[in-house]
Short mmCIF file of N, CA and C in Angstrom, two decimals:
data_model
loop_
_atom_site.label_atom_id
_atom_site.label_comp_id
_atom_site.label_asym_id
_atom_site.label_seq_id
_atom_site.Cartn_x
_atom_site.Cartn_y
_atom_site.Cartn_z
N MET A 22 -14.60 0.66 -27.14
CA MET A 22 -13.59 0.40 -26.63
C MET A 22 -13.66 1.35 -25.30
N THR A 23 -13.51 0.65 -24.06
CA THR A 23 -13.41 1.55 -22.89
C THR A 23 -11.89 2.41 -22.50
N PRO A 24 -12.24 3.35 -21.69
CA PRO A 24 -10.88 4.33 -21.69
C PRO A 24 -9.66 3.27 -21.06
N SER A 25 -9.82 2.18 -20.38
CA SER A 25 -8.66 1.53 -20.06
C SER A 25 -8.31 0.61 -21.02
N GLU A 26 -9.03 0.18 -21.75
CA GLU A 26 -8.44 -0.69 -23.00
C GLU A 26 -7.51 0.15 -23.89
N ILE A 27 -6.70 -0.96 -24.34
CA ILE A 27 -5.63 -0.32 -24.97
C ILE A 27 -5.76 -0.61 -26.80
N THR A 28 -5.15 0.30 -27.35
CA THR A 28 -5.19 -0.05 -28.92
C THR A 28 -4.15 -1.02 -29.45
N PRO A 29 -4.36 -1.76 -30.25
CA PRO A 29 -3.57 -2.84 -30.75
C PRO A 29 -1.73 -2.13 -30.98
N GLU A 30 -1.77 -0.73 -31.17
CA GLU A 30 -0.57 -0.52 -31.27
C GLU A 30 0.16 -0.38 -29.72
N GLU A 31 -0.65 0.17 -28.90
CA GLU A 31 -0.04 0.26 -27.51
C GLU A 31 0.23 -1.18 -26.96
N GLN A 32 -0.64 -2.15 -27.27
CA GLN A 32 -0.37 -3.54 -26.85
C GLN A 32 1.07 -4.01 -27.57
N ALA A 33 1.21 -3.53 -28.75
CA ALA A 33 2.37 -4.14 -29.14
C ALA A 33 3.47 -3.51 -28.55
N GLU A 34 3.56 -2.09 -28.41
CA GLU A 34 4.64 -1.38 -27.64
C GLU A 34 4.68 -2.01 -26.19
N LEU A 35 3.82 -1.94 -25.24
CA LEU A 35 3.61 -2.70 -24.12
C LEU A 35 4.38 -4.02 -24.17
N ASP A 36 4.11 -5.05 -24.94
CA ASP A 36 4.87 -6.28 -25.09
C ASP A 36 5.93 -5.81 -25.28
N LYS A 37 6.56 -5.31 -26.21
CA LYS A 37 8.01 -4.90 -26.53
C LYS A 37 8.65 -4.44 -25.38
N ALA A 38 8.18 -3.49 -24.47
CA ALA A 38 8.89 -2.76 -23.23
C ALA A 38 9.07 -4.20 -22.16
N LEU A 39 7.82 -5.15 -22.15
CA LEU A 39 7.85 -5.99 -21.20
C LEU A 39 8.77 -7.13 -21.37
N TYR A 40 8.98 -7.59 -22.76
CA TYR A 40 10.14 -8.50 -23.14
C TYR A 40 11.42 -7.82 -22.97
N ASP A 41 11.58 -6.46 -23.26
CA ASP A 41 12.90 -5.94 -22.91
C ASP A 41 13.14 -5.95 -21.58
N ALA A 42 12.26 -5.81 -20.69
CA ALA A 42 12.36 -5.78 -19.18
C ALA A 42 12.77 -7.10 -18.82
N LEU A 43 12.17 -8.19 -19.32
CA LEU A 43 12.20 -9.48 -18.99
C LEU A 43 13.52 -10.23 -19.32
N ASN A 44 13.93 -9.82 -20.61
CA ASN A 44 15.04 -10.50 -21.02
C ASN A 44 16.29 -10.46 -20.16
N PRO A 45 16.87 -9.41 -19.57
CA PRO A 45 17.92 -9.34 -18.68
C PRO A 45 17.80 -10.27 -17.36
N LEU A 46 16.46 -9.94 -17.03
CA LEU A 46 16.04 -10.77 -15.84
C LEU A 46 16.09 -12.36 -15.81
N ALA A 47 15.60 -12.65 -17.20
CA ALA A 47 15.49 -14.20 -17.28
C ALA A 47 16.81 -14.53 -17.42
N SER A 48 17.69 -13.87 -18.11
CA SER A 48 19.36 -14.10 -18.34
C SER A 48 19.88 -14.18 -17.16
N ALA A 49 19.82 -13.66 -16.41
CA ALA A 49 20.20 -13.36 -14.73
C ALA A 49 19.86 -14.76 -13.97
N ILE A 50 18.57 -14.98 -14.00
CA ILE A 50 18.17 -15.91 -13.27
C ILE A 50 18.49 -17.61 -13.87
N ARG A 51 18.76 -17.40 -15.37
CA ARG A 51 19.25 -18.72 -15.84
C ARG A 51 20.76 -18.85 -15.44
N SER A 52 21.37 -17.70 -15.45
CA SER A 52 22.76 -17.60 -15.23
C SER A 52 23.02 -18.37 -13.83
N ARG A 53 21.96 -17.57 -12.94
CA ARG A 53 22.09 -18.18 -11.47
C ARG A 53 22.05 -19.65 -11.19
N GLN A 54 21.10 -20.10 -12.01
CA GLN A 54 20.73 -21.57 -12.05
C GLN A 54 21.76 -22.51 -12.48
N THR A 55 22.39 -22.11 -13.44
CA THR A 55 23.21 -22.70 -14.57
C THR A 55 24.84 -22.66 -13.95
N GLY A 56 25.13 -21.31 -13.60
CA GLY A 56 26.47 -20.80 -13.54
C GLY A 56 27.19 -20.21 -14.72
N GLN A 57 26.31 -20.54 -15.92
CA GLN A 57 26.79 -20.09 -17.17
C GLN A 57 26.49 -18.63 -17.30
N PRO A 58 27.20 -17.81 -18.14
CA PRO A 58 27.17 -16.32 -18.29
C PRO A 58 25.69 -16.09 -19.05
N PRO A 59 24.98 -14.90 -18.62
CA PRO A 59 23.98 -14.57 -19.15
C PRO A 59 23.77 -14.71 -20.57
N GLU A 60 24.83 -14.25 -21.22
CA GLU A 60 24.80 -14.31 -22.92
C GLU A 60 24.83 -15.64 -23.49
N ARG A 61 24.91 -16.70 -22.64
CA ARG A 61 24.74 -18.13 -23.22
C ARG A 61 23.40 -18.83 -22.91
N MET A 62 22.39 -17.75 -22.39
CA MET A 62 21.17 -18.41 -21.85
C MET A 62 20.52 -19.26 -22.93
N TRP A 63 20.43 -18.67 -24.21
CA TRP A 63 19.76 -19.27 -25.33
C TRP A 63 20.37 -20.55 -25.73
N ASP A 64 21.57 -21.11 -25.25
CA ASP A 64 22.22 -22.13 -25.61
C ASP A 64 21.80 -23.42 -25.05
N ALA A 65 20.96 -23.24 -23.96
CA ALA A 65 20.59 -24.09 -23.11
C ALA A 65 19.51 -24.94 -23.46
N ASP A 66 19.08 -26.24 -22.93
CA ASP A 66 17.90 -26.93 -23.33
C ASP A 66 16.67 -26.16 -23.42
N PRO A 67 15.99 -26.11 -24.55
CA PRO A 67 14.98 -25.16 -24.60
C PRO A 67 13.71 -25.06 -23.51
N ALA A 68 13.61 -26.25 -22.91
CA ALA A 68 12.85 -26.58 -21.87
C ALA A 68 13.18 -25.80 -20.47
N GLU A 69 14.46 -25.92 -20.50
CA GLU A 69 15.09 -24.96 -19.32
C GLU A 69 15.02 -23.34 -19.36
N VAL A 70 15.19 -23.05 -20.53
CA VAL A 70 15.27 -21.71 -21.00
C VAL A 70 13.87 -21.18 -20.60
N ALA A 71 12.86 -21.99 -21.37
CA ALA A 71 11.68 -21.42 -21.14
C ALA A 71 11.18 -21.41 -19.57
N LEU A 72 11.68 -22.30 -18.83
CA LEU A 72 11.55 -22.29 -17.44
C LEU A 72 12.00 -21.19 -16.74
N SER A 73 13.30 -20.59 -17.24
CA SER A 73 13.93 -19.40 -16.68
C SER A 73 12.99 -18.04 -17.11
N VAL A 74 12.61 -18.26 -18.29
CA VAL A 74 11.59 -17.08 -18.61
C VAL A 74 10.41 -17.14 -17.95
N LEU A 75 9.67 -18.27 -17.65
CA LEU A 75 8.70 -18.20 -16.62
C LEU A 75 9.03 -17.71 -15.17
N ALA A 76 10.22 -18.13 -14.67
CA ALA A 76 10.80 -17.83 -13.44
C ALA A 76 10.98 -16.14 -13.44
N ALA A 77 11.02 -15.77 -14.60
CA ALA A 77 11.14 -14.28 -14.68
C ALA A 77 9.99 -13.45 -14.70
N TRP A 78 8.88 -14.14 -15.30
CA TRP A 78 7.66 -13.67 -15.20
C TRP A 78 6.95 -13.47 -14.13
N LYS A 79 7.50 -14.63 -13.20
CA LYS A 79 6.78 -14.93 -12.08
C LYS A 79 7.23 -13.51 -11.16
N VAL A 80 8.48 -13.12 -11.10
CA VAL A 80 9.18 -11.93 -10.47
C VAL A 80 8.27 -10.80 -10.99
N ILE A 81 8.25 -10.78 -12.27
CA ILE A 81 7.58 -9.29 -12.82
C ILE A 81 6.07 -9.48 -12.42
N ASP A 82 5.45 -10.67 -12.19
CA ASP A 82 4.06 -10.41 -11.66
C ASP A 82 4.01 -10.23 -10.54
N ALA A 83 4.84 -10.55 -9.51
CA ALA A 83 4.95 -10.05 -8.03
C ALA A 83 5.18 -8.81 -8.07
N GLU A 84 6.05 -8.04 -8.57
CA GLU A 84 6.50 -6.76 -8.80
C GLU A 84 5.21 -5.93 -9.19
N VAL A 85 4.46 -6.12 -10.08
CA VAL A 85 3.31 -5.40 -10.78
C VAL A 85 2.06 -5.78 -9.80
N ARG A 86 2.07 -6.64 -9.17
CA ARG A 86 0.78 -6.92 -7.98
C ARG A 86 1.52 -5.75 -6.83
N ARG A 87 2.72 -5.85 -6.52
CA ARG A 87 3.16 -4.86 -5.36
C ARG A 87 3.04 -3.43 -5.99
N LEU A 88 3.44 -3.13 -7.04
CA LEU A 88 2.94 -1.60 -7.63
C LEU A 88 1.67 -1.52 -7.63
N THR A 89 0.76 -2.46 -8.09
CA THR A 89 -0.60 -2.21 -8.00
C THR A 89 -1.22 -1.96 -6.84
N GLY A 90 -0.84 -2.42 -5.65
CA GLY A 90 -1.17 -2.31 -4.40
C GLY A 90 -0.78 -0.79 -3.78
N GLN A 91 0.38 -0.35 -4.31
CA GLN A 91 1.11 0.86 -4.06
C GLN A 91 -0.11 1.97 -4.74
N ALA A 92 -0.37 1.72 -6.10
CA ALA A 92 -1.28 2.49 -6.66
C ALA A 92 -2.77 2.71 -6.03
N ALA A 93 -3.32 1.64 -5.67
CA ALA A 93 -4.64 1.39 -5.19
C ALA A 93 -4.43 2.38 -3.61
N ALA A 94 -3.38 1.98 -2.96
CA ALA A 94 -3.30 2.77 -1.51
C ALA A 94 -3.41 4.30 -1.84
N THR A 95 -2.55 4.69 -2.95
CA THR A 95 -2.48 6.09 -3.10
C THR A 95 -3.64 6.67 -3.65
N ALA A 96 -4.25 5.84 -4.26
CA ALA A 96 -5.80 6.53 -4.93
C ALA A 96 -6.64 6.57 -3.63
N GLY A 97 -6.57 5.52 -2.88
CA GLY A 97 -7.38 5.50 -1.36
C GLY A 97 -6.92 6.59 -0.49
N SER A 98 -5.63 6.86 -0.54
CA SER A 98 -5.22 8.18 0.19
C SER A 98 -5.73 9.53 0.05
N TYR A 99 -5.95 9.68 -1.54
CA TYR A 99 -6.59 10.96 -2.16
C TYR A 99 -8.15 10.78 -2.00
N GLY A 100 -8.68 9.74 -1.41
CA GLY A 100 -10.24 9.66 -1.25
C GLY A 100 -10.94 8.85 -2.12
N ALA A 101 -10.04 8.08 -2.96
CA ALA A 101 -11.06 6.94 -3.77
C ALA A 101 -11.41 6.19 -2.81
N SER A 102 -12.80 5.46 -3.72
CA SER A 102 -13.29 4.60 -2.60
C SER A 102 -13.49 3.26 -3.27
N TYR A 103 -13.59 2.18 -2.59
CA TYR A 103 -13.32 0.87 -3.15
C TYR A 103 -14.20 0.66 -4.21
N GLU A 104 -15.64 1.19 -4.24
CA GLU A 104 -16.42 1.30 -5.31
C GLU A 104 -15.40 1.58 -6.70
N GLN A 105 -14.68 2.87 -6.54
CA GLN A 105 -14.02 3.26 -7.64
C GLN A 105 -12.60 2.51 -8.11
N LEU A 106 -12.17 1.92 -7.08
CA LEU A 106 -10.93 1.17 -7.28
C LEU A 106 -11.34 -0.04 -8.31
N GLY A 107 -12.57 -0.59 -7.69
CA GLY A 107 -13.21 -1.92 -8.25
C GLY A 107 -13.44 -1.61 -9.90
N ALA A 108 -14.10 -0.35 -9.81
CA ALA A 108 -14.50 -0.07 -11.46
C ALA A 108 -13.41 0.07 -12.25
N VAL A 109 -12.34 0.47 -11.63
CA VAL A 109 -11.19 0.76 -12.54
C VAL A 109 -10.47 -0.70 -12.99
N TRP A 110 -10.52 -1.50 -11.92
CA TRP A 110 -10.05 -2.87 -11.90
C TRP A 110 -10.88 -3.74 -12.69
N GLY A 111 -12.27 -3.31 -12.66
CA GLY A 111 -13.19 -4.34 -13.47
C GLY A 111 -13.77 -5.30 -12.56
N ILE A 112 -13.88 -5.08 -11.32
CA ILE A 112 -14.28 -5.87 -10.08
C ILE A 112 -15.03 -5.21 -9.39
N THR A 113 -15.74 -6.03 -8.26
CA THR A 113 -16.68 -5.39 -7.30
C THR A 113 -16.14 -4.65 -6.51
N ARG A 114 -17.01 -3.65 -6.00
CA ARG A 114 -16.53 -3.04 -4.57
C ARG A 114 -15.90 -3.86 -3.78
N GLN A 115 -16.61 -4.96 -3.30
CA GLN A 115 -16.12 -6.28 -2.24
C GLN A 115 -14.97 -6.73 -2.94
N GLY A 116 -14.84 -6.88 -4.35
CA GLY A 116 -13.45 -7.63 -4.86
C GLY A 116 -12.31 -6.67 -4.67
N ALA A 117 -12.60 -5.37 -4.70
CA ALA A 117 -11.40 -4.20 -4.53
C ALA A 117 -11.09 -4.39 -2.92
N ARG A 118 -12.13 -4.59 -2.20
CA ARG A 118 -11.79 -4.41 -0.39
C ARG A 118 -11.04 -5.61 -0.18
N LYS A 119 -11.33 -6.78 -0.90
CA LYS A 119 -10.64 -7.99 -0.60
C LYS A 119 -9.15 -8.02 -0.93
N LYS A 120 -8.85 -7.42 -2.31
CA LYS A 120 -7.59 -7.22 -3.14
C LYS A 120 -6.97 -6.59 -2.46
N TRP A 121 -7.31 -5.19 -1.86
CA TRP A 121 -6.48 -4.24 -1.38
C TRP A 121 -7.20 -3.74 0.10
N PRO A 122 -6.98 -4.61 0.76
CA PRO A 122 -7.62 -4.40 2.21
C PRO A 122 -7.44 -3.16 2.99
N ASP A 123 -6.19 -2.61 2.76
CA ASP A 123 -5.89 -1.42 3.62
C ASP A 123 -5.87 -0.10 2.62
N ALA A 124 -6.19 -0.30 1.42
CA ALA A 124 -6.09 0.92 0.40
C ALA A 124 -7.00 1.95 0.79
N VAL A 125 -8.19 1.85 1.56
CA VAL A 125 -9.06 3.02 1.68
C VAL A 125 -9.49 2.90 3.18
N SER A 126 -8.80 4.06 3.58
CA SER A 126 -9.16 4.19 5.22
C SER A 126 -10.50 4.80 5.49
N ARG A 127 -11.38 4.41 6.29
CA ARG A 127 -12.59 4.69 6.61
C ARG A 127 -12.47 5.46 8.02
N PRO A 128 -13.04 6.65 7.76
CA PRO A 128 -12.79 7.50 9.21
C PRO A 128 -13.85 6.82 10.14
N ALA A 129 -13.42 6.74 11.42
CA ALA A 129 -14.44 6.14 12.31
C ALA A 129 -15.75 7.14 12.68
N ALA A 130 -16.52 6.26 12.70
CA ALA A 130 -17.60 6.82 13.05
C ALA A 130 -17.56 7.78 14.49
N ALA A 131 -18.48 8.92 14.42
CA ALA A 131 -18.22 9.92 15.49
C ALA A 131 -18.57 9.19 16.87
N THR A 132 -19.41 8.15 16.94
CA THR A 132 -19.72 7.59 18.17
C THR A 132 -18.65 6.37 18.29
N ALA A 133 -17.81 6.01 17.37
CA ALA A 133 -17.01 4.97 17.61
C ALA A 133 -16.03 5.09 18.66
N GLY A 134 -16.09 4.09 19.75
CA GLY A 134 -15.21 4.28 20.93
C GLY A 134 -15.67 4.99 21.92
N ASN A 135 -17.23 5.36 22.09
CA ASN A 135 -17.83 5.84 23.08
C ASN A 135 -17.84 4.96 24.25
N ARG A 136 -17.64 5.44 25.58
CA ARG A 136 -17.58 4.33 26.51
C ARG A 136 -18.55 4.71 27.56
N THR A 137 -18.94 3.94 28.37
CA THR A 137 -19.74 4.20 29.67
C THR A 137 -19.01 4.04 30.89
N LEU A 138 -19.10 4.71 31.69
CA LEU A 138 -18.29 4.80 33.13
C LEU A 138 -19.31 4.58 34.24
N ALA A 139 -19.48 3.57 34.90
CA ALA A 139 -20.39 3.43 36.14
C ALA A 139 -19.30 3.51 37.46
N LEU A 140 -19.43 4.75 38.32
CA LEU A 140 -18.90 4.83 39.51
C LEU A 140 -19.72 5.42 40.58
N PHE A 141 -19.53 4.92 41.98
CA PHE A 141 -20.20 5.91 43.11
C PHE A 141 -21.71 5.91 42.79
N GLY A 142 -22.52 4.75 42.09
CA GLY A 142 -23.64 4.88 41.97
C GLY A 142 -24.26 5.85 40.63
N GLY A 143 -23.38 6.25 39.87
CA GLY A 143 -23.81 7.16 38.61
C GLY A 143 -23.08 6.67 37.40
N THR A 144 -23.50 7.10 36.40
CA THR A 144 -22.91 6.97 35.20
C THR A 144 -22.50 7.90 34.29
N ALA A 145 -21.38 8.06 33.55
CA ALA A 145 -20.93 8.93 32.65
C ALA A 145 -20.77 8.15 31.34
N GLU A 146 -21.14 9.00 30.33
CA GLU A 146 -20.64 8.52 28.82
C GLU A 146 -19.53 9.43 28.39
N LEU A 147 -18.41 8.70 28.08
CA LEU A 147 -17.26 9.30 27.53
C LEU A 147 -17.60 9.33 25.84
N VAL A 148 -17.49 10.40 25.33
CA VAL A 148 -17.98 10.76 23.99
C VAL A 148 -16.91 11.15 23.29
N ARG A 149 -16.46 10.58 22.00
CA ARG A 149 -15.21 10.83 21.32
C ARG A 149 -16.02 11.86 20.11
N SER A 150 -15.40 13.23 20.00
CA SER A 150 -15.71 13.95 18.99
C SER A 150 -15.32 13.50 17.36
N PRO A 151 -15.73 14.20 16.61
CA PRO A 151 -15.13 13.95 15.31
C PRO A 151 -13.65 14.21 14.86
N SER A 152 -13.29 15.19 15.83
CA SER A 152 -12.01 15.89 15.83
C SER A 152 -11.22 14.82 16.51
N GLY A 153 -11.72 13.97 17.37
CA GLY A 153 -10.77 12.86 17.94
C GLY A 153 -10.67 13.19 19.29
N ASP A 154 -11.12 14.36 19.79
CA ASP A 154 -11.10 14.82 21.10
C ASP A 154 -12.34 14.19 22.14
N TRP A 155 -12.11 14.15 23.29
CA TRP A 155 -13.00 13.58 24.18
C TRP A 155 -13.67 14.25 25.11
N GLY A 156 -15.15 14.08 25.59
CA GLY A 156 -15.87 14.67 26.55
C GLY A 156 -16.59 13.96 27.16
N TRP A 157 -17.63 14.50 28.07
CA TRP A 157 -18.38 13.38 28.74
C TRP A 157 -19.58 14.19 29.38
N THR A 158 -20.44 13.34 29.58
CA THR A 158 -21.75 13.64 30.26
C THR A 158 -22.24 12.76 31.05
N GLY A 159 -22.57 13.03 32.20
CA GLY A 159 -22.85 12.11 33.56
C GLY A 159 -24.12 12.48 34.26
N GLN A 160 -24.93 11.47 34.92
CA GLN A 160 -25.53 11.63 36.14
C GLN A 160 -25.06 10.97 37.11
N GLY A 161 -25.07 11.80 38.35
CA GLY A 161 -24.68 11.05 39.38
C GLY A 161 -25.77 10.30 40.16
N ALA A 162 -25.47 9.38 41.11
CA ALA A 162 -26.34 8.98 42.05
C ALA A 162 -27.24 9.64 42.61
N ASP A 163 -27.08 10.90 43.04
CA ASP A 163 -28.18 12.02 43.61
C ASP A 163 -29.09 12.47 42.48
N GLY A 164 -28.85 12.00 41.07
CA GLY A 164 -29.62 12.76 40.31
C GLY A 164 -29.07 13.93 39.54
N ALA A 165 -27.92 14.38 39.89
CA ALA A 165 -27.30 15.72 39.26
C ALA A 165 -26.82 15.07 37.98
N CYS A 166 -27.07 16.12 36.80
CA CYS A 166 -26.53 15.99 35.78
C CYS A 166 -25.49 16.78 35.41
N GLY A 167 -24.44 16.46 34.82
CA GLY A 167 -23.20 17.50 34.41
C GLY A 167 -22.52 16.82 33.24
N ALA A 168 -21.51 17.70 32.89
CA ALA A 168 -20.85 17.24 31.55
C ALA A 168 -19.34 18.20 31.66
N ALA A 169 -18.65 17.99 30.69
CA ALA A 169 -17.43 18.50 30.49
C ALA A 169 -17.92 20.05 30.42
N ALA A 170 -17.24 21.05 30.93
CA ALA A 170 -17.43 22.52 30.84
C ALA A 170 -17.43 22.70 29.16
N ASP A 171 -18.44 23.84 28.82
CA ASP A 171 -18.54 24.33 27.63
C ASP A 171 -17.01 24.31 26.85
N GLY A 172 -17.04 23.87 25.80
CA GLY A 172 -15.48 24.04 25.13
C GLY A 172 -14.22 23.22 25.59
N THR A 173 -14.61 22.42 26.61
CA THR A 173 -13.61 21.46 27.01
C THR A 173 -13.55 20.46 26.65
N HIS A 174 -12.43 19.94 25.87
CA HIS A 174 -12.07 18.77 25.30
C HIS A 174 -10.80 18.18 25.88
N TYR A 175 -10.71 16.71 26.10
CA TYR A 175 -9.68 16.12 26.71
C TYR A 175 -8.90 15.29 25.47
N ALA A 176 -7.84 15.09 25.64
CA ALA A 176 -7.01 14.56 24.67
C ALA A 176 -7.02 13.21 24.57
N SER A 177 -7.48 12.53 25.64
CA SER A 177 -7.79 11.17 25.83
C SER A 177 -9.02 10.68 26.51
N ALA A 178 -9.49 9.51 26.38
CA ALA A 178 -10.56 8.89 26.91
C ALA A 178 -10.36 8.72 28.50
N GLU A 179 -9.36 8.43 28.63
CA GLU A 179 -8.84 8.57 30.18
C GLU A 179 -8.54 9.72 31.14
N GLU A 180 -8.44 10.89 30.17
CA GLU A 180 -8.47 12.03 30.88
C GLU A 180 -9.86 12.47 30.91
N ALA A 181 -10.74 12.18 30.05
CA ALA A 181 -12.41 12.58 30.42
C ALA A 181 -12.98 11.80 31.53
N ALA A 182 -12.23 10.36 31.32
CA ALA A 182 -12.90 9.47 32.65
C ALA A 182 -12.48 10.02 33.87
N ALA A 183 -11.34 10.61 33.98
CA ALA A 183 -10.72 11.23 35.22
C ALA A 183 -11.65 12.39 35.65
N HIS A 184 -12.04 13.34 34.76
CA HIS A 184 -12.87 14.48 34.91
C HIS A 184 -14.47 14.14 35.32
N ALA A 185 -14.83 12.99 34.67
CA ALA A 185 -16.09 12.42 34.97
C ALA A 185 -16.33 11.82 36.25
N GLY A 186 -15.12 11.09 36.51
CA GLY A 186 -15.20 10.40 37.98
C GLY A 186 -15.28 11.61 38.98
N VAL A 187 -14.55 12.55 38.73
CA VAL A 187 -14.55 13.44 40.09
C VAL A 187 -15.94 14.01 40.24
N PHE A 188 -16.69 14.35 39.10
CA PHE A 188 -18.11 14.65 39.25
C PHE A 188 -18.81 13.67 40.08
N LEU A 189 -18.62 12.43 39.45
CA LEU A 189 -19.53 11.15 39.88
C LEU A 189 -19.36 11.00 41.35
N LYS A 190 -18.03 11.26 41.99
CA LYS A 190 -17.61 11.02 43.41
C LYS A 190 -18.53 12.20 44.24
N GLU A 191 -18.31 13.49 43.38
CA GLU A 191 -19.12 14.40 44.13
C GLU A 191 -20.77 14.16 44.36
N HIS A 192 -21.05 13.31 43.73
CA HIS A 192 -22.52 13.26 43.45
C HIS A 192 -23.16 11.94 43.67
N THR A 193 -22.48 11.31 45.05
CA THR A 193 -22.96 10.13 45.44
C THR A 193 -24.29 10.41 46.24
N LEU A 194 -24.82 9.47 46.69
CA LEU A 194 -26.17 9.68 47.34
C LEU A 194 -25.74 10.09 48.82
N GLY A 195 -26.42 11.08 49.30
CA GLY A 195 -26.23 11.87 50.21
C GLY A 195 -24.91 12.46 50.85
N ILE A 196 -23.88 12.55 49.78
CA ILE A 196 -22.62 12.89 49.95
C ILE A 196 -22.26 13.96 48.76
N GLY A 197 -23.22 14.59 47.91
CA GLY A 197 -23.04 15.18 46.95
C GLY A 197 -22.29 16.55 47.56
N HIS A 198 -21.73 17.20 46.55
CA HIS A 198 -21.18 18.46 46.67
C HIS A 198 -22.00 19.60 46.45
N ARG A 199 -22.59 20.25 47.34
CA ARG A 199 -23.35 21.47 46.99
C ARG A 199 -23.04 22.76 46.71
N SER A 200 -23.56 23.39 45.83
CA SER A 200 -22.90 24.77 45.27
C SER A 200 -23.83 25.81 46.08
#
């Protein structure tokens, strides 16, 4: 028996708890469908009663799927991987990703979102750090190399691009700023 399998006694307790939860819901659904009071549910045609029970199970099934998704997202927010979610559910990592596509957030790679800026005949690369800040390195048209000052980080790619653009403008061919 695997740790997630349940004993026959636990199965019997679970069945009883589910039926105890189901009966009031099935009675309420049947009452809405027929206009009869819930306590008279079992006095109806057996097929109609069985369909009311099936409708109640459908509601419970949807609720269990919703709560399952919440549990997967909670596990993912605490660092569980799709491989771990799949193992618990008895499916593959890919199956878990398909079942709960937003459960596990993957951190963006350090190079994700890097951009190249070409201005005034030079280029600069805007680089996003693992912390989410931005910096830049560049080479002007005159061959000069530059970068954001040591320890300088920008809150957005646009801000880094503005500073890189100033550098590139100062280092155009024949017009470069000389120190």
